Every structure is written in structure tokens, then in C-alpha cells.
Amino acid sequence: MVRHAESDEKKKQRESEAKADLQKRAVEAYQEELAQRKLGLPNVGAKAICDRFTALYRMETGKTIRLNHATIINHSTRKLTRAESNASKAWLTVGETDAVIAYIIEVANQGFPLSHRQLKEHVDEIL
């Protein structure tokens, strides 16, 4: 099978996922530093942790992802990420979305693709 070049959207999605993962790791490290600070042990700040994880990622992949120390501080205090905030505003829950997608695939496999109006009617029935 011939491989095709990735679309720009797919590249952005992969970069966004990589940055979110790196931020999550940095937040965990910062929270450990905060725990050490409470015990009176020497620690480093959020900016140093961001620099450390940026350098670590650069060594692992050869690519640079810049992390903002203010974001790391906010996420360490349990502030929602943008993705989590947007997910909480969704009209459908994860289970409902899965049910709708399964139904769409089932109908399409039978050879009856739905129009937008028909899809809305069926989604309203499912919900």
C-alpha cells in the first residue's frame, strides 16, 4: 500500500497531543516540587521545570516544544485545560457520541447514508 503525506491538520493534531503530554508531565514534576517545598526541601521553580522538559523533549525527538510556566502553575492548581473545558461544554456525552457514531457506521455499511436532517432525527431518538 502506498503511503501518503500527512495532512497539515493531522500534523497539528499530533503536535498538540505531544505538547499536552509534555505539559502533563511537567505539571506532575512541578507538583512534586511543591510537595518538597512544603517539607522544606530545596526545589526549583516552574520556569526551570519548563526549561528542563523542553530540553528533554528536544533530546528525545529533535523537535522543540516551548512550555509556558504560567500554564504549568495554573494546571498544578487543578485549573482545567482548554480541551477539558471544551469537552465539558459538549452537547453529547462520550457514551452518546459513541452510540451515534456506531449507528452512523451501521447505517452506512448497509448502504443507506443519512442526510443531515435524517441524522438529526435519529440522534434525537437515540438521546
PDB file of C-alpha atoms in Angstrom:
ATOM      1  CA  MET A   1       0.000   0.000   0.000  1.00  0.00           C
ATOM      2  CA  VAL A   2       1.321   3.395  -0.945  1.00  0.00           C
ATOM      3  CA  ARG A   3       1.818   5.831   1.916  1.00  0.00           C
ATOM      4  CA  HIS A   4       0.515   9.341   1.568  1.00  0.00           C
ATOM      5  CA  ALA A   5       1.808  12.506   3.173  1.00  0.00           C
ATOM      6  CA  GLU A   6       0.052  13.534   6.348  1.00  0.00           C
ATOM      7  CA  SER A   7      -2.317  16.439   6.101  1.00  0.00           C
ATOM      8  CA  ASP A   8      -1.454  19.687   7.856  1.00  0.00           C
ATOM      9  CA  GLU A   9      -4.383  19.162  10.230  1.00  0.00           C
ATOM     10  CA  LYS A  10      -3.097  15.728  11.238  1.00  0.00           C
ATOM     11  CA  LYS A  11       0.380  17.185  11.848  1.00  0.00           C
ATOM     12  CA  LYS A  12      -1.108  19.920  14.045  1.00  0.00           C
ATOM     13  CA  GLN A  13      -3.127  17.323  15.925  1.00  0.00           C
ATOM     14  CA  ARG A  14      -0.023  15.227  16.636  1.00  0.00           C
ATOM     15  CA  GLU A  15       1.908  18.322  17.754  1.00  0.00           C
ATOM     16  CA  SER A  16      -0.949  19.370  20.022  1.00  0.00           C
ATOM     17  CA  GLU A  17      -1.129  15.897  21.584  1.00  0.00           C
ATOM     18  CA  ALA A  18       2.639  15.867  22.120  1.00  0.00           C
ATOM     19  CA  LYS A  19       2.508  19.292  23.788  1.00  0.00           C
ATOM     20  CA  ALA A  20      -0.397  18.260  26.018  1.00  0.00           C
ATOM     21  CA  ASP A  21       1.503  15.139  27.096  1.00  0.00           C
ATOM     22  CA  LEU A  22       4.654  17.152  27.796  1.00  0.00           C
ATOM     23  CA  GLN A  23       2.643  19.714  29.789  1.00  0.00           C
ATOM     24  CA  LYS A  24       1.061  16.923  31.813  1.00  0.00           C
ATOM     25  CA  ARG A  25       4.486  15.504  32.672  1.00  0.00           C
ATOM     26  CA  ALA A  26       5.755  18.977  33.597  1.00  0.00           C
ATOM     27  CA  VAL A  27       2.737  19.614  35.833  1.00  0.00           C
ATOM     28  CA  GLU A  28       3.358  16.333  37.667  1.00  0.00           C
ATOM     29  CA  ALA A  29       7.012  17.284  38.189  1.00  0.00           C
ATOM     30  CA  TYR A  30       6.010  20.752  39.427  1.00  0.00           C
ATOM     31  CA  GLN A  31       3.517  19.252  41.870  1.00  0.00           C
ATOM     32  CA  GLU A  32       6.292  17.025  43.234  1.00  0.00           C
ATOM     33  CA  GLU A  33       8.439  20.140  43.651  1.00  0.00           C
ATOM     34  CA  LEU A  34       5.614  21.857  45.526  1.00  0.00           C
ATOM     35  CA  ALA A  35       5.351  18.847  47.847  1.00  0.00           C
ATOM     36  CA  GLN A  36       9.084  19.087  48.521  1.00  0.00           C
ATOM     37  CA  ARG A  37       8.713  22.815  49.222  1.00  0.00           C
ATOM     38  CA  LYS A  38       6.145  22.032  51.915  1.00  0.00           C
ATOM     39  CA  LEU A  39       8.649  19.649  53.518  1.00  0.00           C
ATOM     40  CA  GLY A  40      11.314  22.350  53.490  1.00  0.00           C
ATOM     41  CA  LEU A  41      13.496  20.608  50.913  1.00  0.00           C
ATOM     42  CA  PRO A  42      15.271  22.600  48.192  1.00  0.00           C
ATOM     43  CA  ASN A  43      13.297  22.857  44.977  1.00  0.00           C
ATOM     44  CA  VAL A  44      13.159  24.510  41.572  1.00  0.00           C
ATOM     45  CA  GLY A  45      10.520  26.765  40.077  1.00  0.00           C
ATOM     46  CA  ALA A  46       8.044  26.296  37.269  1.00  0.00           C
ATOM     47  CA  LYS A  47      10.248  28.104  34.765  1.00  0.00           C
ATOM     48  CA  ALA A  48      13.184  25.758  35.423  1.00  0.00           C
ATOM     49  CA  ILE A  49      10.900  22.731  35.078  1.00  0.00           C
ATOM     50  CA  CYS A  50       9.599  24.049  31.746  1.00  0.00           C
ATOM     51  CA  ASP A  51      13.166  24.515  30.524  1.00  0.00           C
ATOM     52  CA  ARG A  52      14.087  21.022  31.723  1.00  0.00           C
ATOM     53  CA  PHE A  53      11.171  19.340  29.927  1.00  0.00           C
ATOM     54  CA  THR A  54      11.720  21.392  26.758  1.00  0.00           C
ATOM     55  CA  ALA A  55      15.356  20.262  26.669  1.00  0.00           C
ATOM     56  CA  LEU A  56      14.378  16.667  27.447  1.00  0.00           C
ATOM     57  CA  TYR A  57      11.844  16.615  24.604  1.00  0.00           C
ATOM     58  CA  ARG A  58      14.408  18.159  22.239  1.00  0.00           C
ATOM     59  CA  MET A  59      16.899  15.409  23.138  1.00  0.00           C
ATOM     60  CA  GLU A  60      14.257  12.672  22.659  1.00  0.00           C
ATOM     61  CA  THR A  61      12.773  13.844  19.368  1.00  0.00           C
ATOM     62  CA  GLY A  62      14.938  16.615  17.954  1.00  0.00           C
ATOM     63  CA  LYS A  63      11.916  18.947  17.972  1.00  0.00           C
ATOM     64  CA  THR A  64      11.303  21.912  20.236  1.00  0.00           C
ATOM     65  CA  ILE A  65       8.107  22.461  22.177  1.00  0.00           C
ATOM     66  CA  ARG A  66       8.012  25.561  24.332  1.00  0.00           C
ATOM     67  CA  LEU A  67       6.123  25.370  27.603  1.00  0.00           C
ATOM     68  CA  ASN A  68       4.733  28.382  29.432  1.00  0.00           C
ATOM     69  CA  HIS A  69       5.496  28.398  33.157  1.00  0.00           C
ATOM     70  CA  ALA A  70       2.231  30.194  33.958  1.00  0.00           C
ATOM     71  CA  THR A  71       0.293  27.388  32.285  1.00  0.00           C
ATOM     72  CA  ILE A  72       2.159  24.802  34.351  1.00  0.00           C
ATOM     73  CA  ILE A  73       1.367  26.730  37.547  1.00  0.00           C
ATOM     74  CA  ASN A  74      -2.325  27.019  36.615  1.00  0.00           C
ATOM     75  CA  HIS A  75      -2.644  23.339  35.778  1.00  0.00           C
ATOM     76  CA  SER A  76      -0.927  22.366  39.005  1.00  0.00           C
ATOM     77  CA  THR A  77      -3.737  24.123  40.897  1.00  0.00           C
ATOM     78  CA  ARG A  78      -6.256  21.924  39.045  1.00  0.00           C
ATOM     79  CA  LYS A  79      -7.350  24.566  36.547  1.00  0.00           C
ATOM     80  CA  LEU A  80      -8.922  22.871  33.515  1.00  0.00           C
ATOM     81  CA  THR A  81      -7.041  22.633  30.250  1.00  0.00           C
ATOM     82  CA  ARG A  82      -8.643  24.124  27.164  1.00  0.00           C
ATOM     83  CA  ALA A  83      -9.543  20.652  25.880  1.00  0.00           C
ATOM     84  CA  GLU A  84     -11.151  19.674  29.209  1.00  0.00           C
ATOM     85  CA  SER A  85     -13.079  22.933  29.332  1.00  0.00           C
ATOM     86  CA  ASN A  86     -14.372  22.487  25.799  1.00  0.00           C
ATOM     87  CA  ALA A  87     -15.283  18.851  26.494  1.00  0.00           C
ATOM     88  CA  SER A  88     -17.411  19.944  29.450  1.00  0.00           C
ATOM     89  CA  LYS A  89     -19.398  22.221  27.117  1.00  0.00           C
ATOM     90  CA  ALA A  90     -20.191  19.422  24.634  1.00  0.00           C
ATOM     91  CA  TRP A  91     -23.809  18.716  23.805  1.00  0.00           C
ATOM     92  CA  LEU A  92     -23.306  14.960  23.880  1.00  0.00           C
ATOM     93  CA  THR A  93     -21.584  12.800  26.455  1.00  0.00           C
ATOM     94  CA  VAL A  94     -18.853  10.397  25.399  1.00  0.00           C
ATOM     95  CA  GLY A  95     -21.261   7.434  25.566  1.00  0.00           C
ATOM     96  CA  GLU A  96     -23.874   9.229  23.487  1.00  0.00           C
ATOM     97  CA  THR A  97     -21.262  10.209  20.906  1.00  0.00           C
ATOM     98  CA  ASP A  98     -20.088   6.605  20.650  1.00  0.00           C
ATOM     99  CA  ALA A  99     -23.680   5.402  20.213  1.00  0.00           C
ATOM    100  CA  VAL A 100     -24.339   7.948  17.448  1.00  0.00           C
ATOM    101  CA  ILE A 101     -21.106   7.081  15.618  1.00  0.00           C
ATOM    102  CA  ALA A 102     -21.836   3.340  15.859  1.00  0.00           C
ATOM    103  CA  TYR A 103     -25.302   3.935  14.410  1.00  0.00           C
ATOM    104  CA  ILE A 104     -23.945   6.056  11.551  1.00  0.00           C
ATOM    105  CA  ILE A 105     -21.396   3.372  10.676  1.00  0.00           C
ATOM    106  CA  GLU A 106     -24.042   0.637  10.845  1.00  0.00           C
ATOM    107  CA  VAL A 107     -26.392   2.514   8.503  1.00  0.00           C
ATOM    108  CA  ALA A 108     -23.571   3.420   6.105  1.00  0.00           C
ATOM    109  CA  ASN A 109     -22.417  -0.216   5.935  1.00  0.00           C
ATOM    110  CA  GLN A 110     -25.956  -1.173   4.901  1.00  0.00           C
ATOM    111  CA  GLY A 111     -25.697   1.285   2.014  1.00  0.00           C
ATOM    112  CA  PHE A 112     -28.069   3.939   3.324  1.00  0.00           C
ATOM    113  CA  PRO A 113     -26.113   7.108   4.100  1.00  0.00           C
ATOM    114  CA  LEU A 114     -28.157   9.628   6.030  1.00  0.00           C
ATOM    115  CA  SER A 115     -28.828  13.246   5.155  1.00  0.00           C
ATOM    116  CA  HIS A 116     -28.256  15.855   7.849  1.00  0.00           C
ATOM    117  CA  ARG A 117     -31.983  16.078   8.559  1.00  0.00           C
ATOM    118  CA  GLN A 118     -32.340  12.292   8.878  1.00  0.00           C
ATOM    119  CA  LEU A 119     -29.235  12.132  11.040  1.00  0.00           C
ATOM    120  CA  LYS A 120     -30.624  14.791  13.381  1.00  0.00           C
ATOM    121  CA  GLU A 121     -33.904  12.877  13.708  1.00  0.00           C
ATOM    122  CA  HIS A 122     -32.107   9.648  14.587  1.00  0.00           C
ATOM    123  CA  VAL A 123     -29.757  11.381  17.017  1.00  0.00           C
ATOM    124  CA  ASP A 124     -32.769  12.923  18.780  1.00  0.00           C
ATOM    125  CA  GLU A 125     -34.330   9.427  19.008  1.00  0.00           C
ATOM    126  CA  ILE A 126     -31.139   7.938  20.432  1.00  0.00           C
ATOM    127  CA  LEU A 127     -30.870  10.683  23.034  1.00  0.00           C
TER     128      LEU A 127
END
